[in-house]
mmCIF file of C-alpha atoms in Angstrom:
data_model
loop_
_atom_site.group_PDB
_atom_site.id
_atom_site.type_symbol
_atom_site.label_atom_id
_atom_site.label_comp_id
_atom_site.label_asym_id
_atom_site.label_seq_id
_atom_site.Cartn_x
_atom_site.Cartn_y
_atom_site.Cartn_z
ATOM 1 C CA PRO A 28 -28.322 31.391 57.703
ATOM 2 C CA GLN A 29 -29.861 28.774 59.982
ATOM 3 C CA SER A 30 -27.564 25.855 60.720
ATOM 4 C CA GLN A 31 -28.755 22.432 59.564
ATOM 5 C CA ASN A 32 -28.565 20.861 62.997
ATOM 6 C CA GLU A 33 -30.492 23.671 64.701
ATOM 7 C CA SER A 34 -33.757 22.034 63.660
ATOM 8 C CA ASP A 35 -34.496 19.682 60.819
ATOM 9 C CA HIS A 36 -38.088 19.402 61.985
ATOM 10 C CA LEU A 37 -40.556 22.108 61.012
ATOM 11 C CA VAL A 38 -44.341 22.010 61.236
ATOM 12 C CA ASP A 39 -46.784 23.577 58.783
ATOM 13 C CA SER A 40 -48.392 26.493 60.618
ATOM 14 C CA SER A 41 -51.514 26.417 58.432
ATOM 15 C CA THR A 42 -52.852 23.182 59.983
ATOM 16 C CA HIS A 43 -54.426 22.436 63.358
ATOM 17 C CA LEU A 44 -51.615 21.230 65.568
ATOM 18 C CA HIS A 45 -51.612 17.717 66.977
ATOM 19 C CA ILE A 46 -49.769 17.726 70.330
ATOM 20 C CA LEU A 47 -48.740 14.980 72.764
ATOM 21 C CA ILE A 48 -47.860 15.955 76.347
ATOM 22 C CA VAL A 49 -45.679 13.345 78.070
ATOM 23 C CA ASP A 50 -45.113 13.787 81.809
ATOM 24 C CA ASP A 51 -45.570 11.480 84.800
ATOM 25 C CA SER A 52 -47.076 14.337 86.829
ATOM 26 C CA ASP A 53 -50.826 14.817 86.399
ATOM 27 C CA LEU A 54 -50.432 18.425 87.532
ATOM 28 C CA ASN A 55 -47.700 19.208 84.964
ATOM 29 C CA ARG A 56 -49.793 17.699 82.149
ATOM 30 C CA LYS A 57 -52.824 19.703 83.297
ATOM 31 C CA VAL A 58 -50.847 22.980 83.413
ATOM 32 C CA LEU A 59 -49.390 22.445 79.922
ATOM 33 C CA ARG A 60 -52.804 21.484 78.508
ATOM 34 C CA ARG A 61 -54.389 24.627 80.011
ATOM 35 C CA GLN A 62 -51.646 26.861 78.604
ATOM 36 C CA ILE A 63 -52.229 25.417 75.138
ATOM 37 C CA GLN A 64 -56.024 25.401 75.294
ATOM 38 C CA SER A 65 -56.210 28.999 76.562
ATOM 39 C CA ASP A 66 -54.697 30.300 73.314
ATOM 40 C CA ALA A 67 -57.923 31.354 71.580
ATOM 41 C CA GLY A 68 -57.142 32.578 68.082
ATOM 42 C CA GLY A 69 -53.431 31.799 68.266
ATOM 43 C CA ILE A 70 -51.295 28.976 66.868
ATOM 44 C CA TRP A 71 -52.816 26.511 69.337
ATOM 45 C CA GLN A 72 -56.390 27.318 68.284
ATOM 46 C CA ASN A 73 -58.259 24.033 67.728
ATOM 47 C CA ALA A 74 -55.159 22.026 68.617
ATOM 48 C CA VAL A 75 -55.718 18.344 69.344
ATOM 49 C CA VAL A 76 -53.988 17.596 72.660
ATOM 50 C CA LYS A 77 -53.374 14.094 73.993
ATOM 51 C CA GLU A 78 -51.446 12.948 77.034
ATOM 52 C CA ALA A 79 -49.148 10.119 78.130
ATOM 53 C CA ASP A 80 -47.723 9.522 81.602
ATOM 54 C CA ASP A 81 -44.401 7.923 80.616
ATOM 55 C CA GLY A 82 -42.144 7.176 77.663
ATOM 56 C CA LEU A 83 -43.612 3.740 76.914
ATOM 57 C CA THR A 84 -47.146 5.108 76.833
ATOM 58 C CA ALA A 85 -45.935 7.899 74.547
ATOM 59 C CA LEU A 86 -44.461 5.385 72.085
ATOM 60 C CA GLU A 87 -47.759 3.469 72.072
ATOM 61 C CA ALA A 88 -49.697 6.709 71.467
ATOM 62 C CA VAL A 89 -47.458 7.681 68.532
ATOM 63 C CA LYS A 90 -47.753 4.197 66.975
ATOM 64 C CA ALA A 91 -51.550 4.283 67.373
ATOM 65 C CA GLU A 92 -51.771 7.710 65.711
ATOM 66 C CA MET A 93 -49.552 6.599 62.836
ATOM 67 C CA ALA A 94 -51.671 3.459 62.357
ATOM 68 C CA GLU A 95 -54.660 5.807 61.882
ATOM 69 C CA GLY A 96 -52.743 7.857 59.301
ATOM 70 C CA ARG A 97 -52.073 10.757 61.689
ATOM 71 C CA SER A 98 -48.970 12.013 63.428
ATOM 72 C CA PHE A 99 -48.148 14.317 66.312
ATOM 73 C CA ASP A 100 -46.717 17.650 65.167
ATOM 74 C CA PHE A 101 -45.245 18.392 68.590
ATOM 75 C CA ILE A 102 -44.354 16.237 71.562
ATOM 76 C CA LEU A 103 -43.620 17.845 74.920
ATOM 77 C CA MET A 104 -41.398 15.257 76.631
ATOM 78 C CA ASP A 105 -40.485 15.291 80.322
ATOM 79 C CA TYR A 106 -37.023 13.986 81.274
ATOM 80 C CA VAL A 107 -37.558 11.963 84.454
ATOM 81 C CA MET A 108 -40.397 9.428 84.253
ATOM 82 C CA HIS A 109 -41.157 5.881 85.381
ATOM 83 C CA GLN A 110 -40.717 2.903 83.022
ATOM 84 C CA MET A 111 -38.966 4.887 80.285
ATOM 85 C CA ASN A 112 -37.381 8.320 80.683
ATOM 86 C CA GLY A 113 -37.506 11.154 78.165
ATOM 87 C CA PRO A 114 -34.146 10.617 76.421
ATOM 88 C CA GLU A 115 -34.833 6.882 75.974
ATOM 89 C CA ALA A 116 -38.291 7.602 74.543
ATOM 90 C CA VAL A 117 -36.895 10.270 72.205
ATOM 91 C CA LYS A 118 -34.270 7.866 70.818
ATOM 92 C CA SER A 119 -37.016 5.325 70.132
ATOM 93 C CA LEU A 120 -39.220 7.943 68.474
ATOM 94 C CA ARG A 121 -36.406 9.183 66.239
ATOM 95 C CA ALA A 122 -35.737 5.584 65.167
ATOM 96 C CA MET A 123 -39.423 5.061 64.305
ATOM 97 C CA PRO A 124 -39.973 5.001 60.510
ATOM 98 C CA GLY A 125 -42.179 7.868 59.371
ATOM 99 C CA PHE A 126 -42.046 9.911 62.579
ATOM 100 C CA THR A 127 -40.917 13.492 61.860
ATOM 101 C CA GLY A 128 -42.525 15.500 64.665
ATOM 102 C CA VAL A 129 -40.889 18.217 66.735
ATOM 103 C CA ILE A 130 -39.889 17.033 70.205
ATOM 104 C CA LEU A 131 -39.471 19.618 72.925
ATOM 105 C CA GLY A 132 -37.649 18.207 75.936
ATOM 106 C CA ILE A 133 -38.824 19.548 79.283
ATOM 107 C CA THR A 134 -36.842 19.252 82.498
ATOM 108 C CA GLY A 135 -36.722 20.717 85.957
ATOM 109 C CA ASN A 136 -32.997 20.009 86.003
ATOM 110 C CA ALA A 137 -30.801 22.591 84.319
ATOM 111 C CA LEU A 138 -27.709 20.430 84.879
ATOM 112 C CA PRO A 139 -25.435 20.528 81.811
ATOM 113 C CA GLU A 140 -25.193 16.725 81.641
ATOM 114 C CA ASP A 141 -28.998 16.366 81.610
ATOM 115 C CA MET A 142 -29.336 19.021 78.915
ATOM 116 C CA LEU A 143 -26.650 17.268 76.849
ATOM 117 C CA ALA A 144 -28.273 13.844 77.270
ATOM 118 C CA PHE A 145 -31.598 15.263 76.083
ATOM 119 C CA ARG A 146 -30.014 16.984 73.069
ATOM 120 C CA GLU A 147 -28.021 13.884 72.115
ATOM 121 C CA SER A 148 -31.195 11.790 72.243
ATOM 122 C CA GLY A 149 -32.693 13.857 69.400
ATOM 123 C CA VAL A 150 -34.881 16.572 70.913
ATOM 124 C CA ASP A 151 -35.301 19.764 68.907
ATOM 125 C CA ASP A 152 -35.124 22.008 71.978
ATOM 126 C CA VAL A 153 -34.782 21.714 75.740
ATOM 127 C CA LEU A 154 -37.004 23.857 77.951
ATOM 128 C CA ILE A 155 -36.520 24.353 81.686
ATOM 129 C CA LYS A 156 -39.467 24.151 84.120
ATOM 130 C CA PRO A 157 -41.371 26.066 85.216
ATOM 131 C CA LEU A 158 -42.615 27.005 81.767
ATOM 132 C CA SER A 159 -44.427 30.256 81.187
ATOM 133 C CA LYS A 160 -46.970 30.348 78.385
ATOM 134 C CA ALA A 161 -44.750 32.887 76.571
ATOM 135 C CA LYS A 162 -41.707 30.593 76.728
ATOM 136 C CA LEU A 163 -43.737 27.611 75.516
ATOM 137 C CA LEU A 164 -45.289 29.646 72.698
ATOM 138 C CA ALA A 165 -41.851 30.896 71.578
ATOM 139 C CA ALA A 166 -40.559 27.315 71.430
ATOM 140 C CA PHE A 167 -43.512 26.252 69.253
ATOM 141 C CA GLN A 168 -43.160 29.272 66.946
ATOM 142 C CA LYS A 169 -39.477 28.513 66.411
ATOM 143 C CA HIS A 170 -40.460 25.238 64.758
ATOM 144 C CA LEU A 171 -43.362 26.391 62.595
ATOM 145 C CA LYS A 172 -43.056 26.735 58.833
ATOM 146 C CA SER A 173 -44.632 29.881 57.527
ATOM 147 C CA GLY A 174 -44.996 31.595 54.183
ATOM 148 C CA ASP A 175 -41.699 33.451 54.650
ATOM 149 C CA ASP A 176 -39.927 30.131 55.365
ATOM 150 C CA ASN A 177 -38.844 31.209 58.874
ATOM 151 C CA ALA A 178 -36.826 34.223 57.808
ATOM 152 C CA VAL A 179 -34.470 35.085 60.645
#
């Protein structure tokens, strides 16, 4: 059986995914967007992808979406950013009423203390850069609800 704290956040796989990429590097955002948008016919088909360049901008983007009656299914959150870092932004998102999206923390630092800080902030998973498309896809699939209710 899957443990409760492994992931309380699951996304319905039958809908078009709404994704927010949060990274202060234009190049990293571009690479992630291309990986997602090159998935013709897969789970990212017709995904709506938006971007933010720091944690504060991400919070504003989430609030704006929620004000329009929408929500991000997945947020890809970098760790080190200007103004507000990933763990701080994640804590704020998890405290936001009505926000239930999956947050995938992304870091170039595999240091145990950074991984722990990200996990304690409320991310659903931590991924280490560089990210292959296969690794990113596997992380998304782990958090999708399907008809078999994620049988393991």
